[in-house]
Coordinates of C-alpha atoms and ligand atoms in Angstrom, one line a residue:
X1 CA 0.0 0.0 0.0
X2 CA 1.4 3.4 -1.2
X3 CA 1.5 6.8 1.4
X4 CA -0.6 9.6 -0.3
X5 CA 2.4 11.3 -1.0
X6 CA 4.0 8.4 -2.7
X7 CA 0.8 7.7 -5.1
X8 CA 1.9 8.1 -9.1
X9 CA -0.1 10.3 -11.1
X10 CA -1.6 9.0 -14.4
X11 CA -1.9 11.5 -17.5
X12 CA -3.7 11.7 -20.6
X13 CA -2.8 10.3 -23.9
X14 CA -3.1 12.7 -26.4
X15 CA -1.2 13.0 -29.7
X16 CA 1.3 10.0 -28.6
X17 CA 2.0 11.9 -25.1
X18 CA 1.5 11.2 -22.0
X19 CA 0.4 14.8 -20.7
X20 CA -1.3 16.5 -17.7
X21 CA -4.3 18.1 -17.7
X22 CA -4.4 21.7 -18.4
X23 CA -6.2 22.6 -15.1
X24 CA -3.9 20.8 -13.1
X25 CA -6.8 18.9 -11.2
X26 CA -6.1 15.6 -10.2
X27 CA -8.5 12.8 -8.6
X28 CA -7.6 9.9 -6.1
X29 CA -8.4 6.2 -6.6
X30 CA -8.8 4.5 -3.6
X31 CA -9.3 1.2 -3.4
X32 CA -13.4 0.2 -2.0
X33 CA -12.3 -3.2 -0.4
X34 CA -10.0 -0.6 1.9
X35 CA -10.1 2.9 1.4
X36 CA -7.1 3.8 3.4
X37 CA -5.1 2.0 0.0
X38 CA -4.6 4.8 -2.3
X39 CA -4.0 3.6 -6.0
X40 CA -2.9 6.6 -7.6
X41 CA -4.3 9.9 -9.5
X42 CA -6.0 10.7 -12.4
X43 CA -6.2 13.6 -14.7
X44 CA -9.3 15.8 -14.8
X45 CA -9.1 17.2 -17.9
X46 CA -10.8 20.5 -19.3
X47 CA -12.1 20.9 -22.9
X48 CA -9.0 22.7 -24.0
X49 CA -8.0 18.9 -23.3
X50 CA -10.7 17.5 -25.0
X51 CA -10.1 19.6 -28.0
X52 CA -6.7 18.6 -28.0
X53 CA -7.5 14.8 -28.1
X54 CA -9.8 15.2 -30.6
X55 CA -7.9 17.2 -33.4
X56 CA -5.2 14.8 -32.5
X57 CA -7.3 11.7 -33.4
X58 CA -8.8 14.3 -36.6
X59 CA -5.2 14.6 -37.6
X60 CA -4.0 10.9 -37.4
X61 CA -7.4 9.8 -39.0
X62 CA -6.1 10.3 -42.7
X63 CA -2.9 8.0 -42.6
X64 CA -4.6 5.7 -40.3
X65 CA -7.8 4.6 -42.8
X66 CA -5.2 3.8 -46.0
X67 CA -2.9 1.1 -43.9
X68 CA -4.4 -2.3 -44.9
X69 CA -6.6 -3.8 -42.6
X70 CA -3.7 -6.4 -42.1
X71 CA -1.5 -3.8 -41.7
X72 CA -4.1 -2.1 -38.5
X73 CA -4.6 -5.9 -37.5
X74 CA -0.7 -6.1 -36.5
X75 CA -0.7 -2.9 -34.1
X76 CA -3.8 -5.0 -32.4
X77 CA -1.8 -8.5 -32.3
X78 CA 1.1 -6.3 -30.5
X79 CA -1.4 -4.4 -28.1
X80 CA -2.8 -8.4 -27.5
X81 CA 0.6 -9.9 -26.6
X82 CA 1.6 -6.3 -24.2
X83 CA -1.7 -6.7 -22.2
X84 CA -1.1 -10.3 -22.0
X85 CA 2.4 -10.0 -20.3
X86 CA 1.0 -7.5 -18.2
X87 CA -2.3 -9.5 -16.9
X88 CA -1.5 -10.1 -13.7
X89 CA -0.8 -6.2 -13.1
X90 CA -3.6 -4.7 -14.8
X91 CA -5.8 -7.4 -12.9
X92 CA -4.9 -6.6 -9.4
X93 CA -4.8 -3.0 -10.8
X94 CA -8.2 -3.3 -11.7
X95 CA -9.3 -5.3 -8.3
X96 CA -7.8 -2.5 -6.6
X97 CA -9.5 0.1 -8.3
X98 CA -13.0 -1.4 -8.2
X99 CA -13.7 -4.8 -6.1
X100 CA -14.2 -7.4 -8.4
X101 CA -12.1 -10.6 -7.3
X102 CA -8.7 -11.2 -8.9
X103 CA -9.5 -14.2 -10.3
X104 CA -12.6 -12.8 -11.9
X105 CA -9.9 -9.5 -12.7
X106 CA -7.6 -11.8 -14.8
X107 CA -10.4 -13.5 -16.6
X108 CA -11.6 -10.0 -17.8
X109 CA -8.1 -9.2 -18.9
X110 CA -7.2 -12.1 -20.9
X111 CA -11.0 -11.7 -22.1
X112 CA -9.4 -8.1 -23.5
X113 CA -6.4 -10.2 -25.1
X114 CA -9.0 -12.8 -27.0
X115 CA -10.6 -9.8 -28.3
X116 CA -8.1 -8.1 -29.8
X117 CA -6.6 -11.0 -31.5
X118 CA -10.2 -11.8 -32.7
X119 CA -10.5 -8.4 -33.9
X120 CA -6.8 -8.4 -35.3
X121 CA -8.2 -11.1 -37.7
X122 CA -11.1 -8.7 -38.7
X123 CA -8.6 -6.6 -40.7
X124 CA -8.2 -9.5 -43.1
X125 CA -11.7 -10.8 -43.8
X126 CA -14.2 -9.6 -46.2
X127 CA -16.0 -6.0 -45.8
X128 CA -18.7 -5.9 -49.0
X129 CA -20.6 -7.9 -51.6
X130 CA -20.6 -8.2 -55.0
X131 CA -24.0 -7.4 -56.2
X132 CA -25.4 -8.3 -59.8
X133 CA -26.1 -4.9 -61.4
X134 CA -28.8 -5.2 -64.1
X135 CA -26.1 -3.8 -66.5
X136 CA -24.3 -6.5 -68.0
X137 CA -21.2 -4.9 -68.3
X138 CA -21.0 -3.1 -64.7
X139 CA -20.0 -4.2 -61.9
X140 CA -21.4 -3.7 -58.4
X141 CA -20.3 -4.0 -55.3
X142 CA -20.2 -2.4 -51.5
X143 CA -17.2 -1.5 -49.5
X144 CA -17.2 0.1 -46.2
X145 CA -15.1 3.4 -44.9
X146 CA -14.8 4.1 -41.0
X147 CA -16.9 6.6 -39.1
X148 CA -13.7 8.9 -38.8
X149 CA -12.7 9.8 -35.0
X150 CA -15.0 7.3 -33.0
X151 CA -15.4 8.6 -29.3
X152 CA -15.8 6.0 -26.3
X153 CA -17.5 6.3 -23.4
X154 CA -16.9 3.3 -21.0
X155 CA -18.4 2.6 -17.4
X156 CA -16.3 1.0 -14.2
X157 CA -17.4 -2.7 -14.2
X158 CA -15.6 -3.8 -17.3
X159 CA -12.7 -1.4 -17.2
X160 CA -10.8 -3.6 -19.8
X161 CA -13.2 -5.8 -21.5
X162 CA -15.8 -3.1 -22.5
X163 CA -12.7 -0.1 -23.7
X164 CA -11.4 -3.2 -26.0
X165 CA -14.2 -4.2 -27.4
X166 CA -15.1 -1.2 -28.3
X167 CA -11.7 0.4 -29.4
X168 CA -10.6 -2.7 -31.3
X169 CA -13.4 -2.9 -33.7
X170 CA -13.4 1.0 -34.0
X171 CA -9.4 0.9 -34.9
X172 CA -9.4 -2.1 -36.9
X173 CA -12.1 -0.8 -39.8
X174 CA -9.9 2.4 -39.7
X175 CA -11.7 5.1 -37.5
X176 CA -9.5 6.5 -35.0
X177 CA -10.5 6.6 -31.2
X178 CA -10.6 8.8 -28.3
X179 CA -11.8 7.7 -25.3
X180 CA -12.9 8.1 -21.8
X181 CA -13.1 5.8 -19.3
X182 CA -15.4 6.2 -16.0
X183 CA -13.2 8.5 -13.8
X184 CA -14.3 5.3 -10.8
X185 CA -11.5 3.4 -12.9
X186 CA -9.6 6.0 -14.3
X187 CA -6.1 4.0 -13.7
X188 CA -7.2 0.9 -15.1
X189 CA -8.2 2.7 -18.1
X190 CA -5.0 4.3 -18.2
X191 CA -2.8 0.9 -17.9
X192 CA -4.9 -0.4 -21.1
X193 CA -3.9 2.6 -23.1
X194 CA -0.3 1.9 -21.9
X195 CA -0.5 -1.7 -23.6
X196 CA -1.8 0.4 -27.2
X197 CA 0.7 2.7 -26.8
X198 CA 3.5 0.3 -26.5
X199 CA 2.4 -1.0 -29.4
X200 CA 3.4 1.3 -31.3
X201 CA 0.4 2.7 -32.4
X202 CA 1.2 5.7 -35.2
X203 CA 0.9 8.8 -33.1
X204 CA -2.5 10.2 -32.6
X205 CA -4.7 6.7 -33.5
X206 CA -5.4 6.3 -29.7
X207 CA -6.0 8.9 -27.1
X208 CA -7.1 8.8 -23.8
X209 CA -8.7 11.7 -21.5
X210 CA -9.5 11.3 -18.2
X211 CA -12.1 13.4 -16.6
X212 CA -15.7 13.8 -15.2
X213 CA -18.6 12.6 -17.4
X214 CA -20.7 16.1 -17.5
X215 CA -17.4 17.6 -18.6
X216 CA -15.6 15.4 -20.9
X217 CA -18.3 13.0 -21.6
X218 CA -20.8 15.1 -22.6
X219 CA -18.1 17.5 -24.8
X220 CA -17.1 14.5 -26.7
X221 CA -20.4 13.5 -27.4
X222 CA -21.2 17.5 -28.7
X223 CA -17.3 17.8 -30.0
X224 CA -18.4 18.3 -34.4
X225 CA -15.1 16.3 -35.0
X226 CA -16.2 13.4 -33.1
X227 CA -18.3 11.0 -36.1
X228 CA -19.4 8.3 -33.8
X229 CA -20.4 7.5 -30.2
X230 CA -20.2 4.1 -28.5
X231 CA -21.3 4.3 -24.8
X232 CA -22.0 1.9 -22.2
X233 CA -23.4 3.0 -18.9
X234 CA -27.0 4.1 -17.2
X235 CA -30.0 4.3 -19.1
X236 CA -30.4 8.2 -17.9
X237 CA -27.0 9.5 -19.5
X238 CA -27.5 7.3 -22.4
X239 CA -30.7 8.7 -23.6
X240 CA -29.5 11.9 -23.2
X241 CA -26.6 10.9 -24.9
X242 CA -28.3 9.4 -27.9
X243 CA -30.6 13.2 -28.0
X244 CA -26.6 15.0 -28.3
X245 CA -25.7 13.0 -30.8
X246 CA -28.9 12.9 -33.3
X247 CA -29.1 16.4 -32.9
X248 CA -25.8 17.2 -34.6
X249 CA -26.2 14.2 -36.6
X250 CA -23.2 11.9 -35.2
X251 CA -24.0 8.4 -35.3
X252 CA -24.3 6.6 -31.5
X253 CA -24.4 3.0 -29.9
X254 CA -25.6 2.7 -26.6
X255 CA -25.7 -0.2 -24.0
X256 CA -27.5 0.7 -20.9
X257 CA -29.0 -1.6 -18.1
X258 CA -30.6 -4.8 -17.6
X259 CA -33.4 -6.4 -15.3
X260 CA -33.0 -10.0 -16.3
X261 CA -34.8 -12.7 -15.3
X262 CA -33.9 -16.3 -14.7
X263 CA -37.2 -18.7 -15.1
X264 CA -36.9 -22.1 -13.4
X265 CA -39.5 -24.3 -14.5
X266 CA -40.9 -27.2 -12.7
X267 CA -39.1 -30.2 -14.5
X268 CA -35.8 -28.4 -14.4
X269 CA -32.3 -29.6 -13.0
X270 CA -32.5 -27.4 -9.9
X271 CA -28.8 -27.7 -8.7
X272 CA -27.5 -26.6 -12.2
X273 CA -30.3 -23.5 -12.1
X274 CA -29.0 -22.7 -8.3
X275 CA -25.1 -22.6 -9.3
X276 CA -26.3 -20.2 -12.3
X277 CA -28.8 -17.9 -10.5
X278 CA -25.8 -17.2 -7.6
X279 CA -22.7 -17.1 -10.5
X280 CA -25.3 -14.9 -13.1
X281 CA -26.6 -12.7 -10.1
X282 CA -23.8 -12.4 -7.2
X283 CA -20.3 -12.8 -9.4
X284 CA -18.8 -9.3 -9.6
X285 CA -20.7 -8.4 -6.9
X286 CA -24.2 -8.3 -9.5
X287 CA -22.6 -5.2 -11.2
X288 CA -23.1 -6.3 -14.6
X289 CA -25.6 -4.8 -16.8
X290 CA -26.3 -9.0 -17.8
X291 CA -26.9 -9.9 -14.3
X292 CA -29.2 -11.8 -12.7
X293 CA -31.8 -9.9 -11.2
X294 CA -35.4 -11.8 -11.1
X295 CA -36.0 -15.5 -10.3
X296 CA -39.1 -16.8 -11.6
X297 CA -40.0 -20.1 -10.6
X298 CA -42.8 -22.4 -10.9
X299 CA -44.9 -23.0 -7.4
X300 CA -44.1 -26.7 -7.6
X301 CA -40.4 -26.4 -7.0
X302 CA -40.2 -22.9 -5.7
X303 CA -39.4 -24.4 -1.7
X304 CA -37.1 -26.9 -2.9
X305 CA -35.5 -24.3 -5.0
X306 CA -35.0 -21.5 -2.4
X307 CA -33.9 -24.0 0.6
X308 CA -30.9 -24.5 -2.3
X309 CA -30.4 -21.1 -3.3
X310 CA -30.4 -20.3 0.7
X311 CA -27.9 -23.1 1.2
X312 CA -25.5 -21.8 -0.9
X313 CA -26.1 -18.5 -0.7
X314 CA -24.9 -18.7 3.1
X315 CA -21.6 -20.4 1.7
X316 CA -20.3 -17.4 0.0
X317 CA -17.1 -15.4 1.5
X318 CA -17.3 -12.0 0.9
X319 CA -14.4 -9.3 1.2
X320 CA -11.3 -8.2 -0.2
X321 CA -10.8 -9.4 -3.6
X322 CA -6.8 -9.9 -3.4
X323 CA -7.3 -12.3 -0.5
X324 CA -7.6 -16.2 -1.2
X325 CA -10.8 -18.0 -1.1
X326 CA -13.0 -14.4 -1.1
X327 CA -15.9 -15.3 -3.3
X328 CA -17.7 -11.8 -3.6
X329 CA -15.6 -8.5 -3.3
X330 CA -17.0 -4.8 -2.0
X331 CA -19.6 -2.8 -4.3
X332 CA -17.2 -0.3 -6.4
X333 CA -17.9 2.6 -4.9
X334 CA -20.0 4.3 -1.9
X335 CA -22.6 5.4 -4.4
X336 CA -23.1 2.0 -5.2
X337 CA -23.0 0.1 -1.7
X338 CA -26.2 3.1 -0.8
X339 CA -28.3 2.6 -4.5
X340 CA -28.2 -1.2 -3.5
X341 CA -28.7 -0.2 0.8
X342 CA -31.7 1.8 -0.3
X343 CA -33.3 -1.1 -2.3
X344 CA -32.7 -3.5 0.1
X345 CA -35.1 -0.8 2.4
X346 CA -37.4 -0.4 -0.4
X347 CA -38.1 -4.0 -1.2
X348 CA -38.8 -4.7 2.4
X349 CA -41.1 -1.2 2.9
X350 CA -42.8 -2.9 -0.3
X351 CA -43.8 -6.1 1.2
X352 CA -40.8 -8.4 0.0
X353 CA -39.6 -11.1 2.4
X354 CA -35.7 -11.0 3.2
X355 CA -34.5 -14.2 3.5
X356 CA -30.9 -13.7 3.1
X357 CA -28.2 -10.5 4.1
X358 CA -29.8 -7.4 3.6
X359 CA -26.9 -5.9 5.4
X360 CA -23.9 -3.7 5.3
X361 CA -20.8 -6.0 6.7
X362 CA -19.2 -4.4 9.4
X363 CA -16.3 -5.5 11.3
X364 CA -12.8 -6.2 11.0
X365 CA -11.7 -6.5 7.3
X366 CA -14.9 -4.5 6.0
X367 CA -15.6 -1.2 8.3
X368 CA -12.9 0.6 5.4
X369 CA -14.9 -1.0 3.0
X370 CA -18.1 -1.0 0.5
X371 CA -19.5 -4.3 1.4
X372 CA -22.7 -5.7 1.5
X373 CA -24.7 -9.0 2.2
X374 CA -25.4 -11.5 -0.7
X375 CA -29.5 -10.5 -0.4
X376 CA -32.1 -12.5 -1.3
X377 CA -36.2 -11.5 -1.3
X378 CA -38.5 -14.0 -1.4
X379 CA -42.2 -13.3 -2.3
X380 CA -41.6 -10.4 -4.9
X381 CA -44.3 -9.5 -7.0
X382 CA -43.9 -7.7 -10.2
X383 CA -45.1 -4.1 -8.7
X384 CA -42.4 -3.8 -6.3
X385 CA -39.5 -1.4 -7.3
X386 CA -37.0 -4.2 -7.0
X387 CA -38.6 -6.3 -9.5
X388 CA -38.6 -3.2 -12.3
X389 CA -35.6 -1.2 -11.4
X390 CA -31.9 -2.0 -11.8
X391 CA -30.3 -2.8 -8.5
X392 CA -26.3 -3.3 -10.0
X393 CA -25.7 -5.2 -6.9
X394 CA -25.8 -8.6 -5.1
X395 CA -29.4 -8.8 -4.1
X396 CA -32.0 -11.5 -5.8
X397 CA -35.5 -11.1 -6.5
X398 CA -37.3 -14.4 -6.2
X399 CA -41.3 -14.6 -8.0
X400 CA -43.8 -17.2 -7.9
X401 CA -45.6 -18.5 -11.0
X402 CA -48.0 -20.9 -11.4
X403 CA -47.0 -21.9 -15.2
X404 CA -44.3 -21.3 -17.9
X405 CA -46.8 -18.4 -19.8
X406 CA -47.3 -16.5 -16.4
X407 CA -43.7 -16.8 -15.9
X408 CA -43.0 -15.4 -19.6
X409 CA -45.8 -13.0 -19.2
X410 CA -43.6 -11.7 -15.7
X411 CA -40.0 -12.2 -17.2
X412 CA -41.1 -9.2 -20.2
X413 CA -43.0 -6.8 -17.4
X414 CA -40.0 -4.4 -17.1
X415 CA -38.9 -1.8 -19.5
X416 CA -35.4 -4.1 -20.2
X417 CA -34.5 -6.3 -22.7
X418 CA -31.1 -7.4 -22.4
X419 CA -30.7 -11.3 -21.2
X420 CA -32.7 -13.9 -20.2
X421 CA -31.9 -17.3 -18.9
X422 CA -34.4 -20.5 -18.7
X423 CA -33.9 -23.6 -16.6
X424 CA -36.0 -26.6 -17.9
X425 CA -35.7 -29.8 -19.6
X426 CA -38.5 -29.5 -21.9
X427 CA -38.1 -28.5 -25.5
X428 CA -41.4 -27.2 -26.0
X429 CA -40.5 -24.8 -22.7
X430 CA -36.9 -23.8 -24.3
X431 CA -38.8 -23.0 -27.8
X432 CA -41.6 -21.0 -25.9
X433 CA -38.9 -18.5 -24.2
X434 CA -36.9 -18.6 -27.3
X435 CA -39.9 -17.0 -29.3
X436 CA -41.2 -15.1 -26.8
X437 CA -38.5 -13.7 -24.4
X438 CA -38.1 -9.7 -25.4
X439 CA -34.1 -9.5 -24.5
X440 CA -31.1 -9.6 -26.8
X441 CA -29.1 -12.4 -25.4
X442 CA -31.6 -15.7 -24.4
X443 CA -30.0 -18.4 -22.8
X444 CA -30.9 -22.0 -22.3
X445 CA -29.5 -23.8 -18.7
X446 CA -27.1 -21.2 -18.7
X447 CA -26.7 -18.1 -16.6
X448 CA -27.8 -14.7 -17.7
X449 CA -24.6 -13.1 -17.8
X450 CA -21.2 -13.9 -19.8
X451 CA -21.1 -13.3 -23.8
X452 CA -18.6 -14.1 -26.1
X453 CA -16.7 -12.1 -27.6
X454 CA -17.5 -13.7 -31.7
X455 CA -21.3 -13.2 -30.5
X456 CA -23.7 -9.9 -31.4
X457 CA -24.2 -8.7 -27.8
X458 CA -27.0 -5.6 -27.3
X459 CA -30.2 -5.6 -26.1
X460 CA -33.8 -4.7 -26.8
X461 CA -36.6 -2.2 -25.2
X462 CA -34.6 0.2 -23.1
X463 CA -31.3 -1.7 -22.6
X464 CA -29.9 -0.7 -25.7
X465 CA -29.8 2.0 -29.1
X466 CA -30.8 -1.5 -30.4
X467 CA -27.5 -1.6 -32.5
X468 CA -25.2 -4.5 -31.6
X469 CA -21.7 -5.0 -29.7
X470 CA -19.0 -7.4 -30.6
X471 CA -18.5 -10.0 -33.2
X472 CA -18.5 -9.3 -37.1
X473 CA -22.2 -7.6 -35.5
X474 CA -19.7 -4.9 -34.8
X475 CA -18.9 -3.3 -38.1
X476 CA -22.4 -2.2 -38.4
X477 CA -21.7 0.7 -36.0
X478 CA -17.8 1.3 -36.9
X479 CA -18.3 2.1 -40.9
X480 CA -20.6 3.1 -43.1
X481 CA -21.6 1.0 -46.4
X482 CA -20.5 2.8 -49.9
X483 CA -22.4 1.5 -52.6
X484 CA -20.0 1.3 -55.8
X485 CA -20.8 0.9 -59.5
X486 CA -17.8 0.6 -62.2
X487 CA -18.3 0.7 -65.8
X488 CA -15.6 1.4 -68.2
Ligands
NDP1 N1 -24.9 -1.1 -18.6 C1 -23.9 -1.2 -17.8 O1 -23.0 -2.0 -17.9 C2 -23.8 -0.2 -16.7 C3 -24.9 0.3 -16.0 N2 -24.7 1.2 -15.0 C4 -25.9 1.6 -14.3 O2 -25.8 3.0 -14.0 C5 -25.8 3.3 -12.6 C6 -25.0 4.4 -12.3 O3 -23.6 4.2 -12.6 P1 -22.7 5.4 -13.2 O4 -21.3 5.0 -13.1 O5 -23.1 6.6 -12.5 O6 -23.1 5.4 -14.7 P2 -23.0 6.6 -15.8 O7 -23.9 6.3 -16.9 O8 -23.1 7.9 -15.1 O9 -21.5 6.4 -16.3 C7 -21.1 5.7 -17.4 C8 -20.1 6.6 -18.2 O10 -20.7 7.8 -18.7 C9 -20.0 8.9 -18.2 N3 -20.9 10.0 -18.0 C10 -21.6 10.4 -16.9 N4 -22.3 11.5 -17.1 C11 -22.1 11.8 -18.4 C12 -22.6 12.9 -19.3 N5 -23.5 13.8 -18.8 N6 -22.2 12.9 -20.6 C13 -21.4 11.9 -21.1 N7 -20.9 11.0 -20.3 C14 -21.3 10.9 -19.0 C15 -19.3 8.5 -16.9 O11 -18.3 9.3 -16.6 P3 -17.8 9.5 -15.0 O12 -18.3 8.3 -14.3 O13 -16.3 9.5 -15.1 O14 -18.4 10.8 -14.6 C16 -18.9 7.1 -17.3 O15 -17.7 7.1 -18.1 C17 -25.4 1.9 -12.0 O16 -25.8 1.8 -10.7 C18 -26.0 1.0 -13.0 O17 -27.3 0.8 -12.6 C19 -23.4 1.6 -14.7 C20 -22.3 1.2 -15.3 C21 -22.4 0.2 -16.3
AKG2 O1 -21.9 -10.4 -19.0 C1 -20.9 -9.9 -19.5 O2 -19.9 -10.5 -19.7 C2 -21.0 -8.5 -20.1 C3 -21.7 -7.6 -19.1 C4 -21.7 -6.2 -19.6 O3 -21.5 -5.9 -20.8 C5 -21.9 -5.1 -18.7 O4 -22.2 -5.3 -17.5 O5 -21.8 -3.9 -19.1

C-alpha cells in the first residue's frame, strides 16, 4: 500500500504523449475493499484537453484509414501480446480500483487479449458484396469506410473488457478513437492505453482523456469532430446521450441496463439452475448490466429451490478481492454500496420477504470498505421497485408462478430487454422463451450473464440504441456502407 504522498499520477494520452491536464486537477483512486489503500491519481481534464484529443485523433485519421486492414490488425496483435504479459498487473490494478475478485480481474483481462486478436483477424476478412447490377457490363459492389474519429464512453465494471471491445473494432475498420473511461476506474483505463501505446500505435490513433462525465463525456459526445459515439453505462446518460448525438447528426451505440430474469420451470435440474442464479446474479458483486436480477419459478419447486439457493447463498465469503478464497468483493464505490442499501429498504417497505443479508458487513476487514450481504427477497411480485428497477448489486428477486406463460408474461413486465436465462428440460419450454422472451441475449441452462466475444451482444426495449456490440455484428456501427458501381 502506497502513502498519499508516494501515489503516481496517471496522464492523458493525447497525440502520442502522456500529458497532464491543463487545469492541473487531479482525482484519487482509492481502493473500495480498503479505502485507506490509495491507488494513484488521475487527470481531470478540461475541454482545451478534450479539443486537444480530438484534433489529434482528426489529424492521425487520414494516414490511419489507408494502412491495410492487415496492416491495422498487426498494431492489435502487438497491443494483444503487451496486455497479456502484463495481466497479472492490470488485474490486481483493476481489483484494486474497483472490487471485483482477482480471479474474476484476470479473466476479464485475458477476455481483452482474446478480443483483440479476434479483432486483429477482422482486418483480413471480407467488408462488401458483390452485387449483380442489371447492367451486363458493370460491376457492383459495396465496400465500407470508418466513421472517422469514434469517441468511447466506458463505465467501471468492465474497465478492460468493454474499452477493448469497443476500441478494437473502431481501430481495426480504420476510425481513429478517443476515449474516456469512468473517472471510478480512471487508472485501469489508463494501464490499457499503456499496452496500445507500446504497441506502437502511429501517433494520434489512440488517445485517452481522463475526466468527469458532465465535462468530458458530454463534450465529446457534442465535439463536431467526433463521427461516432459508443457508450455503455446508465440508461439516464445514455438517452441523453443518444438526444446529443442525433441532434448534430453523429452516429451513436448505446448499451444501458438490464433487469434480467432467470425462469426455473418445474421439471428443471435445480442444482444446475441454483449454481447459475448465484454465479449470473452475485459474481462481480451483481454489477453487470447481464446480471441476474429476477428469479421466476414455478410453485411446484419454488421451496425446494429457495432451501438451495439459501444453502449456498450462506456459503459465499465475501471481502477483499486480493485475499484467497473471497468469493464476492465490496460494491465499487460508496454510491453503489447506498443505491443497493436503499433497495434493500425499499423492497422490504414494499412487502418483500428477506430471506438472506440485507446488510452492510461491518467489522474487522470491512468497516474501510463497501461491502454488503449477498440478499435475497423472497415473495416479490412484479409491482415492487426491486422487480422493475436495476439494482447493479448482489441482491436477488425471487417470483412465484404458477405456469411457464405466467412466468414469460412476468419475465417481459419491465422496461429491459437485455438477457434472459431458462432452466428446464423440456423442449417445447426452451422453444416457448426462445420466441417469446423480449431481450437480446436468451440463454438456455445457462446463466444470464457472460457473452462471447464472436457473438452480437445488445439488447432490446430500453437496454440498448438496439444496434449490436461485438463480433462481425460490430462493423455495423464502426463504418458506413459505400455502394459502388464501375463501368468502363
Ligand atoms: N450497462 C452497464 O453495464 C452499466 C450500467 N450502469 C448503471 O448506471 C448506474 C450508475 O452508474 P454510473 O457510473 O453513474 O453510470 P453513468 O452512466 O453515469 O457512467 C457511465 C459513463 O458515462 C460517463 N458520463 C456520466 N455523465 C455523463 C454525461 N453527462 N455525458 C457523457 N458521459 C457521461 C461516466 O463518466 P464518469 O463516471 O467519469 O463521470 C462514465 O464514463 C449503475 O448503478 C448501474 O445501474 C453503470 C455502469 C455500467
Ligand atoms: O456479461 C458480460 O460478460 C458483459 C456484461 C456487460 O457488458 C456489462 O455489464 O456492461
Amino acid at each position: 500500500m502506497s502513502s498519499p504522498t508516494e501515489i503516481p499520477t496517471y496522464l492523458n494520452y493525447i497525440n502520442g504523449q502522456w500529458t497532464p491536464a491543463s487545469t492541473g486537477e487531479v482525482e484519487v483512486r482509492s481502493n473500495p475493499a480498503n479505502t485507506n489503500d490509495k491507488l494513484g491519481t488521475i487527470a481531470m481534464s478540461s475541454l482545451d484537453d478534450l479539443n486537444l484529443a480530438v484534433s489529434s485523433a482528426k489529424q492521425a485519421s487520414r494516414a490511419w484509414k489507408k494502412l491495410s486492414g492487415s496492416a491495422r490488425g498487426d498494431y492489435l496483435f502487438k497491443a494483444a501480446a503487451i496486455l497479456e504479459s502484463r495481466v497479472d498487473e492490470i488485474a490486481e490494478t483493476m481489483t484494486r480500483e474497483m472490487g471485483k475478485t482477482f480471479p474474476e480481474a484476470k479473466g476479464e483481462t485475458m477476455r481483452g487479449v482474446a478480443i483483440l486478436r479476434y479483432y486483429a483477424g477482422e482486418g483480413m476478412r471480407s467488408i462488401g458484396d458483390v452485387i449483380p447490377s442489371t447492367d451486363s457490363e458493370a460491376l457492383m459492389l459495396t465496400t465500407r469506410v470508418p466513421l472517422g474519429v469514434v469517441g468511447v464512453i466506458t463505465p467501471w465494471n468492465f474497465p478492460v473488457a468493454i474499452p477493448i471491445w469497443k476500441m478494437a473494432p473502431a481501430l481495426i475498420y480504420g476510425n481513429t478513437v478517443v476515449i474516456k473511461p469512468a473517472a471510478e476506474t480512471g487508472i485501469t483505463g489508463a494501464k490499457v492505453i499503456e499496452c496500445f501505446a507500446a504497441a506502437g500505435f502511429p501517433v494520434g490513433v489512440v488517445n485517452l482523456i481522463n475526466g468527469s462525465g458532465p465535462v468530458i463525456g458530454q463534450g465529446l459526445v457534442e465535439h463536431p469532430d467526433v463521427h461516432g459515439i459508443t457508450f455503455t453505462g446508465s440508461g439516464a446518460v445514455g438517452k441523453r446521450i443518444g438526444q446529443w448525438a442525433l441532434a448534430r447528426g453523429a452516429k451513436y451505440q448505446l448499451e444501458m441496463g438490464g433487469k434480467n430474469p432467470v425462469i426455473v420451470t418445474a421439471d428443471a435440474n435445480l442444482d444446475l439452475a441454483v449454481e447459475a442464479t448465484i454465479s449470473g446474479g452475485l459474481r462481480s458483486t451483481g454489477q453487470k448490466c447481464t446480471a441476474t436480477s429476477r428469479v421466476i419459478v414455478q410453485s411446484e419447486v419454488y421451496e425446494a429451490f429457495q432451501d438451495k439457493l439459501l444453502q449456498k447463498v450462506q456459503q459465499i465469503t465475501v471481502g477483499d478481492g486480493m485475499k484467497d478464497g473471497i468469493w464476492m468483493g465490496p460494491c465499487a464505490n460508496e454510491n453503489q454500496l447506498n443505491k443497493v442499501l436503499s433497495y434493500i429498504e425499499k423492497a422490504k417497505s414494499e412487502g418483500g420477504k428477506l430471506v438472506a443479508g440485507g446488510n452492510r458487513l461491518q467489522g474487522e476487514g470491512y468497516d474501510q470498505g463497501y461491502f454488503v450481504q449477498p440478499t435475497v427477497f423472497s415473495d416479490v411480485t412484479t409491482e415492487m421497485t426491486i422487480a422493475q428497477e436495476e439494482i447493479f448489486g448482489p441482491v436477488l428477486a425471487l417470483m412465484k408462478v404458477d405456469s411457464v406463460e405466467e412466468a414469460l408474461a412476468l419475465a417481459n413486465d419491465v422496461e429491459y430487454g437485455l438477457s434472459a436465462s431458462i432452466f428446464t428440460t423440456r423442449i417445447d419450454h426452451m422453444l416457448s422463451f426462445i420466441n417469446e422472451m423480449e431481450a437480446g441475449l436468451v440463454r438456455i441452462n445457462a446463466e444470464s450473464a457472460g457473452v462471447e466475444l464472436q457473438a452480437p451482444f445488445g439488447g432490446m426495449k430500453q437496454s440498448s440504441s438496439h444496434s449490436r456490440e461485438q463480433g462481425r455484428a460490430a462493423i455495423e456501427f464502426y463504418t458506413s456502407i459505400k455502394t459502388v458501381f464501375i463501368k468502363s
